[in-house]
Amino acid sequence: MKEYFKNNEWLIIEDGFDPDYNRVAESAMSLGNGHMGMRGNFEEAYSGDSLRGTYYAGIYYPDKTKVGWWKNGYPEWFAKVLNGINVIGIDVIIDGLELDLAKCEVTDFKRVLNMQHGYLERSFVATDKNNHKTQITSKRFLSMADSELGAIAYSVTPLNYTSTIKLTPYLDGKVVNEDSNYDEFFWEEVEKKVDDNSCFLTMRTKKLGFQLTCAMTYDVLSNGEKVACHDAQKIAKDNYVGYTVEKVVEKNEQLTLMKYFSSVSNRDYDNNHLGMKATEAVNRAHRSGYDVLLDAHIAAWEEKWQKNDITITGDTEAQQGIRFNIFHLNQTYTGEDQRLNIGPKGFTGEKYGGSTYWDTEAYCVPFYLSTASSDIARNLLVYRYNHLEKAKENAAKLGLKGALYPMVTMNGEECHNEWEITFEEIHRNGAIAYAIYNYINYTGDKGYLAEYGTDVLVEISRFWADRVNYNPRKDKYMILGVTGPNEYDNNVNNNWYTNTIASWTLEYTIEALSYLKEEHQTIYKETIQRLGVQDHEITKWKDIIKKMYYPYIEDEGVFAQQDGYMDKEQILVKELDQANLPLNQKWSWDRILRSCFIKQADVLQGIYFFNERYDLDTIKRNFDFYEPRTVHESSLSPCIYGIIASQLGYEDKAHEMYLRTSRLDLDNYNNDTEDGLHITSMAGTWMSVVHGFGGLKVIDNKLHLAPFLPKVWQEYSFRVVFRDCLIKVIVGKQITIYLEDGELLPITVYNQDYELKKDQPITI
Amino acid sequence: MKEYFKNNEWLIIEDGFDPDYNRVAESAMSLGNGHMGMRGNFEEAYSGDSLRGTYYAGIYYPDKTKVGWWKNGYPEWFAKVLNGINVIGIDVIIDGLELDLAKCEVTDFKRVLNMQHGYLERSFVATDKNNHKTQITSKRFLSMADSELGAIAYSVTPLNYTSTIKLTPYLDGKVVNEDSNYDEFFWEEVEKKVDDNSCFLTMRTKKLGFQLTCAMTYDVLSNGEKVACHDAQKIAKDNYVGYTVEKVVEKNEQLTLMKYFSSVSNRDYDNNHLGMKATEAVNRAHRSGYDVLLDAHIAAWEEKWQKNDITITGDTEAQQGIRFNIFHLNQTYTGEDQRLNIGPKGFTGEKYGGSTYWDTEAYCVPFYLSTASSDIARNLLVYRYNHLEKAKENAAKLGLKGALYPMVTMNGEECHNEWEITFEEIHRNGAIAYAIYNYINYTGDKGYLAEYGTDVLVEISRFWADRVNYNPRKDKYMILGVTGPNEYDNNVNNNWYTNTIASWTLEYTIEALSYLKEEHQTIYKETIQRLGVQDHEITKWKDIIKKMYYPYIEDEGVFAQQDGYMDKEQILVKELDQANLPLNQKWSWDRILRSCFIKQADVLQGIYFFNERYDLDTIKRNFDFYEPRTVHESSLSPCIYGIIASQLGYEDKAHEMYLRTSRLDLDNYNNDTEDGLHITSMAGTWMSVVHGFGGLKVIDNKLHLAPFLPKVWQEYSFRVVFRDCLIKVIVGKQITIYLEDGELLPITVYNQDYELKKDQPITI
């Protein structure tokens, strides 16, 4: 699959059509604008293999849980990202024959995703059974400037004939989720209307009553000139509205359909107003016209790139890879809506369901902190605050105090149903506390503790304090029966990372309470009272901090991933016959579990989070021990190892890890891009450049950098937002740092302090 | 639910109809004869809650596996016991109104299972909407003397009217499994025929092509006198055949339908002959007539009871309980067919699927060894021998050498799909080796090693030798990532029981090979060559035996159930608020896993199996430590604890454990009798009396007894078959032992040796 797409700095190019890779290309070429998104499907009918998918942020379906053997505590349902109304569809009938790329000869096929300007183009020549050759081009986008809108310019040009061509732009609500557990159709039709000027369709989800209304209108152009279509046929069928326009088209005449569409839902408007709102929106689009809409869209993208582009000179593949990651992150989440989060597949597929994993806190928050206004990361934190009550219910369901945030969620309730993950991968709770620390450390917004943070910290701490058990035989607190970040070990005792982040949460919560007590006395009193925090709780927390047990491998001088890790047969990945890799496809689950091989950063995740606690020798010993045992079969692994490798000066290893993460989906590295893209790990890719190669850290309210240039690159640059400043860092033979926004920023580079001033770049 | 059924030494009596308990009564009153079985359903139509179930030994369906998250190594399908042709159905129409107990007033209802003679009787008066009062009686059995046959006497007597009564005896193949994963209908019709004299129906299972043919015929009697029915209407519909007879019945006239049915399948006959064979069988039944058939059936039951009845004087409840267990064991498995085994629900329900668990080797083999000809236990062993190749495939699937017998199976292939059980509950493999030892120890049939046993032992040993891993840091062999018999702990390291039985298997295999070498040199050479046994393998086995690691709790002087067991919070069951019990209904799975509570005998299972290895002090320390931590939430637990309690002289505890096991289903103790009966644990009940109270053991080819009388009983007796002798043991104020069959049997009672002779009972 490697090199299926052409290398280009800004474009993802599919040159020639290969039906076997269609789903992969559909995933890679997905469009999204935070409000909605869709895979890179064809507008016209296609009877070949395809996952037609259109997804609307925040609209989901609680699908009945499917398990082999029920365990007490499992959730009743699994929230699925809902495949909704297809807005891009345009059926094309040429001289009575439906255009279908599976049923004609296709030449000069190109599908191109323009990442700079955020649109998808396609062009090809189809030769049908009648030997009619037809040139097709299409270009579509979902507006970044007005997220309810999108538009398509779809052109048909007869190359060797003159004939009647029928175009049917439509909205289709009869859409099913491919990953439905019991083949249920999740929607029902509520309303539809087909007027002379526009039409709309309202569908409602069966259980939760989400209502989604899409509207559309269109223009027809001949050789670029608008033509009247008074005889358009209106179509209204079950779950479907549209129009058919018909025209005799001369040889070489270009017939263009401009399709404008909009989507609104009862997440934002009253049910009664949806038809009106969608129609207003589509009229807004139509009034503006395609070109004006597109210009505004491009401008919005340029503004985004201005903040978070990373350039790499001398390696087009690497350049394309990093932009692909940043592009899709920007498409998935724009941060305006506190109710939303970053799904593992974004708007690019259905797999995994849910919208929120600990990936958000561990990987995405750092990206948004550095590349966008701090509101956006803050919204991600508030999202969890808003789910606090559900997290308390979740803990209670397991018989525990405090709050346990779910492994996977849409509305705060747990969706996951595998006991070793659902009940045991509880380190996720620590990541949610850590994100609060991380946000405040980066932004300096300590006020967040007073407003939202402390409630979440206290309840998570209560969970940990109940979940540990005191072992009188060893005078230690332990955490038994957990799954750490390395999911290739399940139900272990005393996962070092979990014990570490649990104890750290207690420390940080005590610190947060102290801060409130000193700086916000009224809020402090109110908080203590509201949460009912008792002195004996704090005493217990302090005792746990003091007596937490951390497994250690004495003779290696490294933290033990968990109790008994060294009882496993110790083999290094390089000693394995490579035919065994990837383990998750070649080995039975049982064999994976018994082995010493590690799926993703586990001890190293802790060393990344709590980096300042450990001296370089300790970090080195742990890296040297664990990295050779890690197979990086989670998309979230290489970035963390890459960052630590950078810190240790293992430049080649850091670059190797970067390559593993940045082109994961473009090169279909894990052979699963067809299901959708690995959205959250894309933030990890960004981190591997900025935190890794760039050495970015924030210590004591100050930005630290320690950049190096991977050997194979000539130069790279990145921008980061920090405390109302925007800086640009160029790393080449020398390092140049610009302050692009803001007046003055103290900064530390290679442990030396500088004052960065506007128009006075530092060169090192 | 306790006391729903009336106490009676030989009868299970439901007095008065309670629709809410109908499923429970249907389970308890199941009939079976090893060849087929059915729940205690009504013959006539019933629209209330019921699980109509008829099951045919060895006919199963591979239902598509249902899991939430697929793991490499899971089986594609789960073998379901198939609900097949309903042979008991008789529709009754009285003056145009269908008889349905859910739609009329029911008085004087009695459903009675006669365990002594193996039949089910029912009688009631129904008052319908027309105020017609009708007396119904029915009595049916599945012949123990001729297992293809069964018969029903069904009588209808108008009590306050004269009217037309229509009776429709039928065979219905449109039967679905309630536990189907995807609501599939597993059967298709092959053939049917309705003659003047008899009819038959052949159904085929969709996947494996099992063909089942049932035939029926009938007589009609008025006040006990046969009447001609020339105008009977023949019925042949999809998946259905039958007859309707119609007669004007006078007030107080008893109209009786004698329904004879037969079942044969392509497990025993050619597909082409099934209709003929079933018809021949039903004609055989018809020629004999109901009374002659029933007499032969009763005689067969009397012979069974002669060998395996246990009498208890002074406690009707206990007497009824033990007979209920023995009765259902005899109905489930008769031992003539090497292809069959003992399903967890027998012919009484559908839950769990499969037919064979390690229950067979651990619990059922001892029962059949002592209560039947040794062929029967031998057949259970040969069943596993016949699955050896599949067990090797199963091990290979997990990447391991040798043979891993499945957790649940029908044809040798694994059906279970929960990683912590399927892949990890590997101690089952040891039980299969142990059963070979147990059989030979009991019967003295060492020749079994030469014929079948060694192959199985060698391949199981190879599995263990590959599954252990050598830990050079401790110079010990370990077994990581297992689930022991206590399924309330999953994926643990070094389960003491598993390590013990693994090492024991290696020892016993070496012993078996030595025996062959000494006693059967030709077979030995042939075996070594056929299996390719290498010297270095034996060397490795010896090294593992020598260096196996056994976790131990020093300060308690007990074996540790697994690594880290003592890191758990140590609480005793009696210290728990009893509202928490049963844990498996009250606690989340996660909480159960983290707790120290034990579902069923684990360390104690090892102490039971390898009893002679441990001195009484060691056994006592382990019992005293583990019993207070055990919740006995497996039906297989109390019998083992009961036996060890008996050995330790804990007589009250032994009696308490007996009560827990013997009336489990009768009193619906676990609130799940509606799903079917716990057939395999019934063998454990028998063990708790004979091995427990009776203290039966076989040491060095000699029968040992050490009986005691539970305080609340006046007397009990049991019979056991041992080496062609049948002895009867009566335990009252004194102990009397009779040799009922055989001439002379050396026997040890309370460690004192006796010579037991025919007609010279020993009294102690």
PDB file of N, CA and C in Angstrom, chain A residues 650-684:
ATOM      1  N   TYR A 650      18.815  10.297  21.181  1.00  0.00           N
ATOM      2  CA  TYR A 650      18.771   9.161  20.252  1.00  0.00           C
ATOM      3  C   TYR A 650      18.089   9.651  18.978  1.00  0.00           C
ATOM      4  N   GLU A 651      18.840  10.418  18.177  1.00  0.00           N
ATOM      5  CA  GLU A 651      18.197  11.129  17.073  1.00  0.00           C
ATOM      6  C   GLU A 651      17.654  10.185  15.998  1.00  0.00           C
ATOM      7  N   ASP A 652      18.403   9.138  15.711  1.00  0.00           N
ATOM      8  CA  ASP A 652      17.931   8.210  14.671  1.00  0.00           C
ATOM      9  C   ASP A 652      16.667   7.489  15.111  1.00  0.00           C
ATOM     10  N   LYS A 653      16.670   7.070  16.356  1.00  0.00           N
ATOM     11  CA  LYS A 653      15.490   6.386  16.887  1.00  0.00           C
ATOM     12  C   LYS A 653      14.279   7.332  16.859  1.00  0.00           C
ATOM     13  N   ALA A 654      14.522   8.595  17.214  1.00  0.00           N
ATOM     14  CA  ALA A 654      13.434   9.575  17.220  1.00  0.00           C
ATOM     15  C   ALA A 654      12.864   9.732  15.814  1.00  0.00           C
ATOM     16  N   HIS A 655      13.745   9.785  14.831  1.00  0.00           N
ATOM     17  CA  HIS A 655      13.287   9.943  13.457  1.00  0.00           C
ATOM     18  C   HIS A 655      12.548   8.692  12.974  1.00  0.00           C
ATOM     19  N   GLU A 656      13.040   7.528  13.359  1.00  0.00           N
ATOM     20  CA  GLU A 656      12.371   6.260  13.028  1.00  0.00           C
ATOM     21  C   GLU A 656      10.948   6.252  13.601  1.00  0.00           C
ATOM     22  N   MET A 657      10.827   6.672  14.849  1.00  0.00           N
ATOM     23  CA  MET A 657       9.512   6.699  15.497  1.00  0.00           C
ATOM     24  C   MET A 657       8.588   7.695  14.804  1.00  0.00           C
ATOM     25  N   TYR A 658       9.158   8.847  14.393  1.00  0.00           N
ATOM     26  CA  TYR A 658       8.359   9.844  13.681  1.00  0.00           C
ATOM     27  C   TYR A 658       7.787   9.253  12.400  1.00  0.00           C
ATOM     28  N   LEU A 659       8.624   8.536  11.673  1.00  0.00           N
ATOM     29  CA  LEU A 659       8.153   7.969  10.403  1.00  0.00           C
ATOM     30  C   LEU A 659       7.026   6.970  10.635  1.00  0.00           C
ATOM     31  N   ARG A 660       7.134   6.230  11.723  1.00  0.00           N
ATOM     32  CA  ARG A 660       6.098   5.234  12.025  1.00  0.00           C
ATOM     33  C   ARG A 660       4.751   5.885  12.260  1.00  0.00           C
ATOM     34  N   THR A 661       4.770   7.049  12.855  1.00  0.00           N
ATOM     35  CA  THR A 661       3.493   7.667  13.213  1.00  0.00           C
ATOM     36  C   THR A 661       2.934   8.565  12.121  1.00  0.00           C
ATOM     37  N   SER A 662       3.810   9.266  11.375  1.00  0.00           N
ATOM     38  CA  SER A 662       3.275  10.342  10.528  1.00  0.00           C
ATOM     39  C   SER A 662       2.578   9.845   9.268  1.00  0.00           C
ATOM     40  N   ARG A 663       3.005   8.721   8.737  1.00  0.00           N
ATOM     41  CA  ARG A 663       2.374   8.243   7.502  1.00  0.00           C
ATOM     42  C   ARG A 663       1.575   6.954   7.734  1.00  0.00           C
ATOM     43  N   LEU A 664       1.211   6.723   8.993  1.00  0.00           N
ATOM     44  CA  LEU A 664       0.451   5.532   9.373  1.00  0.00           C
ATOM     45  C   LEU A 664      -0.725   5.277   8.441  1.00  0.00           C
ATOM     46  N   ASP A 665      -1.546   6.292   8.221  1.00  0.00           N
ATOM     47  CA  ASP A 665      -2.739   6.095   7.398  1.00  0.00           C
ATOM     48  C   ASP A 665      -2.455   6.256   5.913  1.00  0.00           C
ATOM     49  N   LEU A 666      -1.592   7.210   5.582  1.00  0.00           N
ATOM     50  CA  LEU A 666      -1.300   7.417   4.161  1.00  0.00           C
ATOM     51  C   LEU A 666      -0.702   6.161   3.548  1.00  0.00           C
ATOM     52  N   ASP A 667       0.151   5.496   4.327  1.00  0.00           N
ATOM     53  CA  ASP A 667       0.776   4.275   3.810  1.00  0.00           C
ATOM     54  C   ASP A 667       0.058   3.020   4.306  1.00  0.00           C
ATOM     55  N   ASN A 668      -1.088   3.221   4.955  1.00  0.00           N
ATOM     56  CA  ASN A 668      -1.903   2.094   5.430  1.00  0.00           C
ATOM     57  C   ASN A 668      -1.039   1.076   6.172  1.00  0.00           C
ATOM     58  N   TYR A 669      -0.235   1.597   7.056  1.00  0.00           N
ATOM     59  CA  TYR A 669       0.782   0.809   7.749  1.00  0.00           C
ATOM     60  C   TYR A 669       0.177  -0.373   8.510  1.00  0.00           C
ATOM     61  N   ASN A 670      -0.954  -0.152   9.193  1.00  0.00           N
ATOM     62  CA  ASN A 670      -1.583  -1.228   9.977  1.00  0.00           C
ATOM     63  C   ASN A 670      -2.670  -1.963   9.206  1.00  0.00           C
ATOM     64  N   ASN A 671      -2.745  -1.674   7.892  1.00  0.00           N
ATOM     65  CA  ASN A 671      -3.697  -2.370   7.040  1.00  0.00           C
ATOM     66  C   ASN A 671      -5.147  -2.200   7.513  1.00  0.00           C
ATOM     67  N   ASP A 672      -5.466  -1.032   8.006  1.00  0.00           N
ATOM     68  CA  ASP A 672      -6.841  -0.806   8.472  1.00  0.00           C
ATOM     69  C   ASP A 672      -7.341   0.604   8.173  1.00  0.00           C
ATOM     70  N   THR A 673      -6.655   1.311   7.253  1.00  0.00           N
ATOM     71  CA  THR A 673      -7.089   2.666   6.918  1.00  0.00           C
ATOM     72  C   THR A 673      -8.487   2.653   6.301  1.00  0.00           C
ATOM     73  N   GLU A 674      -8.850   1.534   5.684  1.00  0.00           N
ATOM     74  CA  GLU A 674     -10.188   1.449   5.074  1.00  0.00           C
ATOM     75  C   GLU A 674     -11.303   1.699   6.090  1.00  0.00           C
ATOM     76  N   ASP A 675     -11.048   1.393   7.371  1.00  0.00           N
ATOM     77  CA  ASP A 675     -12.065   1.623   8.411  1.00  0.00           C
ATOM     78  C   ASP A 675     -12.209   3.092   8.787  1.00  0.00           C
ATOM     79  N   GLY A 676     -11.242   3.896   8.382  1.00  0.00           N
ATOM     80  CA  GLY A 676     -11.215   5.297   8.797  1.00  0.00           C
ATOM     81  C   GLY A 676      -9.811   5.633   9.276  1.00  0.00           C
ATOM     82  N   LEU A 677      -9.588   6.894   9.556  1.00  0.00           N
ATOM     83  CA  LEU A 677      -8.239   7.341   9.942  1.00  0.00           C
ATOM     84  C   LEU A 677      -8.051   7.288  11.461  1.00  0.00           C
ATOM     85  N   HIS A 678      -6.801   7.205  11.876  1.00  0.00           N
ATOM     86  CA  HIS A 678      -6.464   7.203  13.307  1.00  0.00           C
ATOM     87  C   HIS A 678      -6.307   8.658  13.762  1.00  0.00           C
ATOM     88  N   ILE A 679      -7.433   9.291  14.012  1.00  0.00           N
ATOM     89  CA  ILE A 679      -7.426  10.735  14.214  1.00  0.00           C
ATOM     90  C   ILE A 679      -6.620  11.147  15.446  1.00  0.00           C
ATOM     91  N   THR A 680      -6.870  10.467  16.574  1.00  0.00           N
ATOM     92  CA  THR A 680      -6.248  10.969  17.806  1.00  0.00           C
ATOM     93  C   THR A 680      -4.738  10.787  17.785  1.00  0.00           C
ATOM     94  N   SER A 681      -4.279   9.728  17.127  1.00  0.00           N
ATOM     95  CA  SER A 681      -2.825   9.536  17.103  1.00  0.00           C
ATOM     96  C   SER A 681      -2.147  10.605  16.257  1.00  0.00           C
ATOM     97  N   MET A 682      -2.936  11.302  15.437  1.00  0.00           N
ATOM     98  CA  MET A 682      -2.365  12.369  14.614  1.00  0.00           C
ATOM     99  C   MET A 682      -1.830  13.501  15.493  1.00  0.00           C
ATOM    100  N   ALA A 683      -2.485  13.677  16.632  1.00  0.00           N
ATOM    101  CA  ALA A 683      -1.976  14.681  17.567  1.00  0.00           C
ATOM    102  C   ALA A 683      -0.623  14.229  18.119  1.00  0.00           C
ATOM    103  N   GLY A 684      -0.488  12.915  18.271  1.00  0.00           N
ATOM    104  CA  GLY A 684       0.797  12.376  18.712  1.00  0.00           C
ATOM    105  C   GLY A 684       1.904  12.647  17.696  1.00  0.00           C
TER     106      GLY A 684
END
